[in-house]
Amino acid sequence: MSERSERTTGTAEPLDRAGRAESVDVATEVFVAYRNLLFTVAYEMLGSAADAEDVLQETWLRWVGVDPATVREKRAYLVRIVTRQALDRMRALGRRKESYVGPWLPEPLLTAPDVAEDIELADSISMAMLLVLETLAPVERAVFVLREVFDLEYEEIAEAVGRSPAAVRQLAYRARAHVAARRPRGPVSPAQTRAALRAFQRAVETGELQSLLDILAPDVVALSDGGGVKHALLRPVVGADEVARLLVGGWWRRDAERSVEPAQINGGPGLLVRVDGEVDGVVAVCVENGYITGAYHVRNPEKLSRVARETAVSR
């Protein structure tokens, strides 16, 4: 189905000033109704709230030029626009990431507690899942997000990514297999994650090495993102002993007033780190079978604007 076929047939009459104003009002109402959904689509494709907002702005500029009365499936139409804009942005982001200093981590979001109740949504925006999605090609990532998270039909996705439905089915199959081989193994209850995070918080606050070793998986991976602005790891640290010593001995600033508080980060429990009262970083963890298998520490100041207030996400 093309953009033209989604609209009603016939020759559109030119709108007078009053008609145009009414059309913009309707377009605004529709856009606001789907804004959280559109942001979530863009964010899951990009891993960056700032870039997702830019994509939404571009989507709005295209949407406001369309008479909403001529579009039957407004949600699908808007999702298609935001997907195309996000794909363009993904290609530009890929070039930026090539010159990024140290590991690149997604931009963390402070989310509402009820996001965790939608297990599929919370999993899809988790730091661990976003890092898995980073290993997909741009079109594969778009297909996976639209199909697995937002349950769009293959025909709709085909329109959004400019491929045939048959090609989209193949891309979806490959993306599912790729993600399945890399995503966290087995379901984890929010209670298990909270318990592991509380133990993690106590351990880093007290500096007790054994307490950390008790909750870290043998193959745990620690990543930190300072963006070349703040001190951070330049490469992943792997293994319980190495990660525990890192956390106890060097990851946290000891020469300042530091506090660590629980927060809802990307749909799951996380930690907000303050130094001298200012937000210094965010820690998200991946938990499997009660053990922490991934610890993701974001310190890049450009990525911390979305932890001061909640960001609304939806499917």
One Martini backbone bead per residue (centre of mass of N, CA, C, O) as a GRO file, in nm:
protein
  315
    1MET     BB    1   0.092   0.038   0.026
    2SER     BB    2   0.066   0.355  -0.049
    3GLU     BB    3   0.036   0.677   0.031
    4ARG     BB    4  -0.186   0.731  -0.178
    5SER     BB    5  -0.374   0.475  -0.106
    6GLU     BB    6  -0.443   0.587   0.190
    7ARG     BB    7  -0.606   0.778   0.046
    8THR     BB    8  -0.845   0.932  -0.083
    9THR     BB    9  -1.022   0.961  -0.351
   10GLY     BB   10  -0.966   1.219  -0.558
   11THR     BB   11  -0.991   1.566  -0.573
   12ALA     BB   12  -0.849   1.807  -0.405
   13GLU     BB   13  -0.939   2.077  -0.236
   14PRO     BB   14  -0.863   2.377  -0.169
   15LEU     BB   15  -0.767   2.549   0.110
   16ASP     BB   16  -0.856   2.767   0.314
   17ARG     BB   17  -0.767   2.929   0.590
   18ALA     BB   18  -0.971   2.786   0.777
   19GLY     BB   19  -0.916   2.500   0.673
   20ARG     BB   20  -0.617   2.494   0.741
   21ALA     BB   21  -0.642   2.538   1.047
   22GLU     BB   22  -0.814   2.285   1.097
   23SER     BB   23  -0.606   2.082   0.989
   24VAL     BB   24  -0.384   2.148   1.195
   25ASP     BB   25  -0.545   2.074   1.445
   26VAL     BB   26  -0.588   1.778   1.369
   27ALA     BB   27  -0.290   1.702   1.333
   28THR     BB   28  -0.210   1.767   1.623
   29GLU     BB   29  -0.397   1.569   1.768
   30VAL     BB   30  -0.284   1.314   1.637
   31PHE     BB   31   0.014   1.346   1.711
   32VAL     BB   32  -0.023   1.352   2.019
   33ALA     BB   33  -0.157   1.069   2.044
   34TYR     BB   34   0.128   0.932   1.902
   35ARG     BB   35   0.398   1.034   2.025
   36ASN     BB   36   0.500   0.809   2.217
   37LEU     BB   37   0.517   0.595   2.001
   38LEU     BB   38   0.711   0.744   1.806
   39PHE     BB   39   0.940   0.774   2.005
   40THR     BB   40   0.985   0.471   2.059
   41VAL     BB   41   1.059   0.390   1.778
   42ALA     BB   42   1.302   0.583   1.745
   43TYR     BB   43   1.461   0.493   1.998
   44GLU     BB   44   1.492   0.186   1.922
   45MET     BB   45   1.654   0.259   1.658
   46LEU     BB   46   1.881   0.471   1.805
   47GLY     BB   47   1.941   0.515   2.131
   48SER     BB   48   1.830   0.827   2.110
   49ALA     BB   49   1.656   1.093   2.226
   50ALA     BB   50   1.758   1.330   2.060
   51ASP     BB   51   1.717   1.193   1.782
   52ALA     BB   52   1.419   1.127   1.820
   53GLU     BB   53   1.325   1.422   1.836
   54ASP     BB   54   1.419   1.500   1.554
   55VAL     BB   55   1.238   1.297   1.408
   56LEU     BB   56   0.970   1.415   1.511
   57GLN     BB   57   1.004   1.689   1.378
   58GLU     BB   58   1.017   1.582   1.087
   59THR     BB   59   0.745   1.439   1.097
   60TRP     BB   60   0.570   1.688   1.150
   61LEU     BB   61   0.641   1.847   0.891
   62ARG     BB   62   0.508   1.629   0.709
   63TRP     BB   63   0.226   1.601   0.842
   64VAL     BB   64   0.127   1.908   0.822
   65GLY     BB   65   0.113   1.877   0.491
   66VAL     BB   66  -0.133   1.699   0.557
   67ASP     BB   67  -0.452   1.586   0.511
   68PRO     BB   68  -0.610   1.394   0.743
   69ALA     BB   69  -0.874   1.324   0.575
   70THR     BB   70  -0.685   1.147   0.357
   71VAL     BB   71  -0.624   0.950   0.610
   72ARG     BB   72  -0.701   0.644   0.736
   73GLU     BB   73  -0.410   0.538   0.861
   74LYS     BB   74  -0.252   0.722   1.084
   75ARG     BB   75  -0.058   0.543   1.240
   76ALA     BB   76   0.085   0.412   0.996
   77TYR     BB   77   0.174   0.673   0.861
   78LEU     BB   78   0.352   0.778   1.096
   79VAL     BB   79   0.536   0.532   1.125
   80ARG     BB   80   0.654   0.555   0.843
   81ILE     BB   81   0.786   0.828   0.872
   82VAL     BB   82   0.963   0.768   1.126
   83THR     BB   83   1.121   0.535   1.000
   84ARG     BB   84   1.255   0.686   0.765
   85GLN     BB   85   1.396   0.898   0.941
   86ALA     BB   86   1.554   0.697   1.120
   87LEU     BB   87   1.719   0.564   0.896
   88ASP     BB   88   1.871   0.816   0.817
   89ARG     BB   89   1.992   0.863   1.104
   90MET     BB   90   2.145   0.593   1.137
   91ARG     BB   91   2.359   0.645   0.921
   92ALA     BB   92   2.481   0.892   1.061
   93LEU     BB   93   2.544   0.756   1.334
   94GLY     BB   94   2.748   0.548   1.232
   95ARG     BB   95   2.967   0.760   1.171
   96ARG     BB   96   2.990   0.876   1.462
   97LYS     BB   97   3.067   0.606   1.611
   98GLU     BB   98   3.348   0.560   1.477
   99SER     BB   99   3.460   0.834   1.656
  100TYR     BB  100   3.412   0.731   1.928
  101VAL     BB  101   3.492   0.747   2.267
  102GLY     BB  102   3.465   0.456   2.329
  103PRO     BB  103   3.197   0.329   2.440
  104TRP     BB  104   2.867   0.290   2.322
  105LEU     BB  105   2.573   0.414   2.475
  106PRO     BB  106   2.275   0.451   2.549
  107GLU     BB  107   2.027   0.668   2.625
  108PRO     BB  108   1.896   0.730   2.916
  109LEU     BB  109   1.581   0.661   3.090
  110LEU     BB  110   1.331   0.797   3.274
  111THR     BB  111   1.081   0.589   3.404
  112ALA     BB  112   0.792   0.466   3.472
  113PRO     BB  113   0.681   0.211   3.670
  114ASP     BB  114   0.461   0.096   3.457
  115VAL     BB  115   0.654  -0.008   3.237
  116ALA     BB  116   0.733  -0.282   3.381
  117GLU     BB  117   0.448  -0.419   3.328
  118ASP     BB  118   0.552  -0.413   3.033
  119ILE     BB  119   0.761  -0.647   2.944
  120GLU     BB  120   0.814  -0.596   2.640
  121LEU     BB  121   0.879  -0.298   2.659
  122ALA     BB  122   1.103  -0.309   2.873
  123ASP     BB  123   1.288  -0.497   2.707
  124SER     BB  124   1.313  -0.312   2.444
  125ILE     BB  125   1.451  -0.058   2.631
  126SER     BB  126   1.679  -0.190   2.730
  127MET     BB  127   2.012  -0.180   2.739
  128ALA     BB  128   2.065  -0.468   2.642
  129MET     BB  129   1.882  -0.461   2.388
  130LEU     BB  130   2.003  -0.210   2.248
  131LEU     BB  131   2.280  -0.349   2.210
  132VAL     BB  132   2.179  -0.572   2.028
  133LEU     BB  133   2.056  -0.384   1.806
  134GLU     BB  134   2.338  -0.266   1.721
  135THR     BB  135   2.407  -0.545   1.551
  136LEU     BB  136   2.220  -0.440   1.342
  137ALA     BB  137   2.098  -0.353   1.071
  138PRO     BB  138   1.895  -0.099   1.003
  139VAL     BB  139   1.660  -0.260   0.867
  140GLU     BB  140   1.652  -0.490   1.070
  141ARG     BB  141   1.583  -0.315   1.311
  142ALA     BB  142   1.319  -0.203   1.207
  143VAL     BB  143   1.175  -0.474   1.166
  144PHE     BB  144   1.196  -0.577   1.453
  145VAL     BB  145   1.051  -0.348   1.599
  146LEU     BB  146   0.780  -0.349   1.433
  147ARG     BB  147   0.717  -0.655   1.484
  148GLU     BB  148   0.800  -0.738   1.791
  149VAL     BB  149   0.686  -0.472   1.940
  150PHE     BB  150   0.437  -0.350   1.734
  151ASP     BB  151   0.290  -0.559   1.541
  152LEU     BB  152   0.329  -0.533   1.246
  153GLU     BB  153   0.268  -0.578   0.938
  154TYR     BB  154   0.445  -0.663   0.664
  155GLU     BB  155   0.319  -0.453   0.473
  156GLU     BB  156   0.376  -0.206   0.649
  157ILE     BB  157   0.684  -0.243   0.668
  158ALA     BB  158   0.744  -0.233   0.369
  159GLU     BB  159   0.662   0.065   0.338
  160ALA     BB  160   0.868   0.181   0.550
  161VAL     BB  161   1.147   0.030   0.410
  162GLY     BB  162   1.129  -0.042   0.096
  163ARG     BB  163   1.008  -0.339   0.079
  164SER     BB  164   0.911  -0.641   0.045
  165PRO     BB  165   0.731  -0.869   0.216
  166ALA     BB  166   0.930  -1.103   0.166
  167ALA     BB  167   1.183  -0.951   0.262
  168VAL     BB  168   1.078  -0.890   0.548
  169ARG     BB  169   1.053  -1.181   0.645
  170GLN     BB  170   1.355  -1.240   0.621
  171LEU     BB  171   1.454  -1.017   0.809
  172ALA     BB  172   1.295  -1.110   1.059
  173TYR     BB  173   1.423  -1.387   1.085
  174ARG     BB  174   1.718  -1.294   1.116
  175ALA     BB  175   1.676  -1.102   1.357
  176ARG     BB  176   1.565  -1.305   1.559
  177ALA     BB  177   1.812  -1.492   1.560
  178HIS     BB  178   2.018  -1.280   1.644
  179VAL     BB  179   1.882  -1.193   1.911
  180ALA     BB  180   1.849  -1.474   2.048
  181ALA     BB  181   2.173  -1.519   2.065
  182ARG     BB  182   2.207  -1.229   2.259
  183ARG     BB  183   2.004  -1.230   2.457
  184PRO     BB  184   1.883  -1.270   2.740
  185ARG     BB  185   1.841  -1.552   2.945
  186GLY     BB  186   1.554  -1.560   3.032
  187PRO     BB  187   1.330  -1.479   3.257
  188VAL     BB  188   1.289  -1.179   3.466
  189SER     BB  189   1.200  -1.055   3.746
  190PRO     BB  190   1.167  -0.758   3.901
  191ALA     BB  191   1.250  -0.869   4.181
  192GLN     BB  192   1.526  -0.981   4.100
  193THR     BB  193   1.645  -0.717   4.000
  194ARG     BB  194   1.611  -0.553   4.259
  195ALA     BB  195   1.783  -0.737   4.441
  196ALA     BB  196   2.046  -0.712   4.279
  197LEU     BB  197   2.065  -0.401   4.296
  198ARG     BB  198   2.078  -0.373   4.602
  199ALA     BB  199   2.338  -0.534   4.631
  200PHE     BB  200   2.505  -0.354   4.447
  201GLN     BB  201   2.473  -0.092   4.608
  202ARG     BB  202   2.594  -0.190   4.875
  203ALA     BB  203   2.870  -0.269   4.762
  204VAL     BB  204   2.958   0.017   4.644
  205GLU     BB  205   2.921   0.170   4.917
  206THR     BB  206   3.118  -0.026   5.098
  207GLY     BB  207   3.348  -0.199   4.932
  208GLU     BB  208   3.269  -0.503   4.916
  209LEU     BB  209   3.394  -0.759   4.741
  210GLN     BB  210   3.222  -1.013   4.814
  211SER     BB  211   2.943  -0.892   4.756
  212LEU     BB  212   2.995  -0.872   4.452
  213LEU     BB  213   3.070  -1.168   4.387
  214ASP     BB  214   2.781  -1.281   4.471
  215ILE     BB  215   2.629  -1.111   4.206
  216LEU     BB  216   2.832  -1.196   3.990
  217ALA     BB  217   2.892  -1.313   3.702
  218PRO     BB  218   3.154  -1.468   3.560
  219ASP     BB  219   3.073  -1.304   3.262
  220VAL     BB  220   3.075  -1.022   3.325
  221VAL     BB  221   2.994  -0.690   3.190
  222ALA     BB  222   3.166  -0.374   3.162
  223LEU     BB  223   3.036  -0.046   3.083
  224SER     BB  224   3.150   0.284   2.968
  225ASP     BB  225   3.029   0.637   2.911
  226GLY     BB  226   3.206   0.955   2.835
  227GLY     BB  227   3.262   1.080   2.540
  228GLY     BB  228   3.550   1.224   2.617
  229VAL     BB  229   3.468   1.392   2.893
  230LYS     BB  230   3.459   1.150   3.082
  231HIS     BB  231   3.560   0.922   3.281
  232ALA     BB  232   3.629   0.600   3.122
  233LEU     BB  233   3.605   0.323   2.966
  234LEU     BB  234   3.771   0.200   2.664
  235ARG     BB  235   3.683  -0.094   2.759
  236PRO     BB  236   3.583  -0.383   2.833
  237VAL     BB  237   3.495  -0.564   3.131
  238VAL     BB  238   3.577  -0.905   3.224
  239GLY     BB  239   3.464  -1.046   3.500
  240ALA     BB  240   3.418  -1.065   3.832
  241ASP     BB  241   3.689  -0.973   3.948
  242GLU     BB  242   3.736  -0.725   3.766
  243VAL     BB  243   3.467  -0.576   3.823
  244ALA     BB  244   3.487  -0.557   4.130
  245ARG     BB  245   3.752  -0.394   4.140
  246LEU     BB  246   3.652  -0.159   3.977
  247LEU     BB  247   3.418  -0.070   4.164
  248VAL     BB  248   3.589  -0.041   4.428
  249GLY     BB  249   3.858   0.124   4.299
  250GLY     BB  250   3.749   0.326   4.021
  251TRP     BB  251   3.448   0.408   3.927
  252TRP     BB  252   3.441   0.587   4.179
  253ARG     BB  253   3.441   0.875   4.331
  254ARG     BB  254   3.636   0.971   4.633
  255ASP     BB  255   3.661   1.315   4.617
  256ALA     BB  256   3.344   1.314   4.688
  257GLU     BB  257   3.012   1.365   4.717
  258ARG     BB  258   2.834   1.056   4.725
  259SER     BB  259   2.541   0.917   4.555
  260VAL     BB  260   2.302   0.636   4.562
  261GLU     BB  261   2.004   0.585   4.364
  262PRO     BB  262   1.716   0.472   4.286
  263ALA     BB  263   1.587   0.389   3.949
  264GLN     BB  264   1.398   0.416   3.653
  265ILE     BB  265   1.559   0.243   3.384
  266ASN     BB  266   1.444   0.143   3.100
  267GLY     BB  267   1.212  -0.032   3.266
  268GLY     BB  268   1.426  -0.054   3.509
  269PRO     BB  269   1.640  -0.100   3.741
  270GLY     BB  270   1.849   0.163   3.882
  271LEU     BB  271   2.118   0.411   3.898
  272LEU     BB  272   2.180   0.720   4.062
  273VAL     BB  273   2.457   0.939   4.029
  274ARG     BB  274   2.600   1.157   4.273
  275VAL     BB  275   2.805   1.463   4.269
  276ASP     BB  276   2.768   1.715   4.462
  277GLY     BB  277   2.443   1.686   4.372
  278GLU     BB  278   2.516   1.588   4.086
  279VAL     BB  279   2.471   1.438   3.801
  280ASP     BB  280   2.708   1.173   3.689
  281GLY     BB  281   2.518   0.907   3.653
  282VAL     BB  282   2.429   0.581   3.512
  283VAL     BB  283   2.296   0.256   3.617
  284ALA     BB  284   2.269  -0.045   3.442
  285VAL     BB  285   2.125  -0.378   3.446
  286CYS     BB  286   2.182  -0.728   3.394
  287VAL     BB  287   1.963  -1.008   3.466
  288GLU     BB  288   2.050  -1.359   3.548
  289ASN     BB  289   1.957  -1.576   3.773
  290GLY     BB  290   2.037  -1.337   3.996
  291TYR     BB  291   2.264  -1.224   3.806
  292ILE     BB  292   2.507  -1.010   3.696
  293THR     BB  293   2.595  -0.958   3.338
  294GLY     BB  294   2.545  -0.634   3.330
  295ALA     BB  295   2.720  -0.308   3.326
  296TYR     BB  296   2.592   0.034   3.276
  297HIS     BB  297   2.786   0.338   3.240
  298VAL     BB  298   2.669   0.674   3.227
  299ARG     BB  299   2.857   1.003   3.177
  300ASN     BB  300   2.768   1.152   2.948
  301PRO     BB  301   2.623   1.458   2.956
  302GLU     BB  302   2.455   1.434   2.679
  303LYS     BB  303   2.296   1.161   2.819
  304LEU     BB  304   2.141   1.307   3.098
  305SER     BB  305   1.864   1.466   3.036
  306ARG     BB  306   1.657   1.195   3.084
  307VAL     BB  307   1.695   1.185   3.430
  308ALA     BB  308   1.518   1.434   3.549
  309ARG     BB  309   1.275   1.306   3.384
  310GLU     BB  310   1.015   1.159   3.261
  311THR     BB  311   0.962   0.926   2.996
  312ALA     BB  312   0.735   0.859   2.752
  313VAL     BB  313   0.621   0.529   2.675
  314SER     BB  314   0.495   0.320   2.395
  315ARG     BB  315   0.272   0.083   2.193
   0.00000   0.00000   0.00000
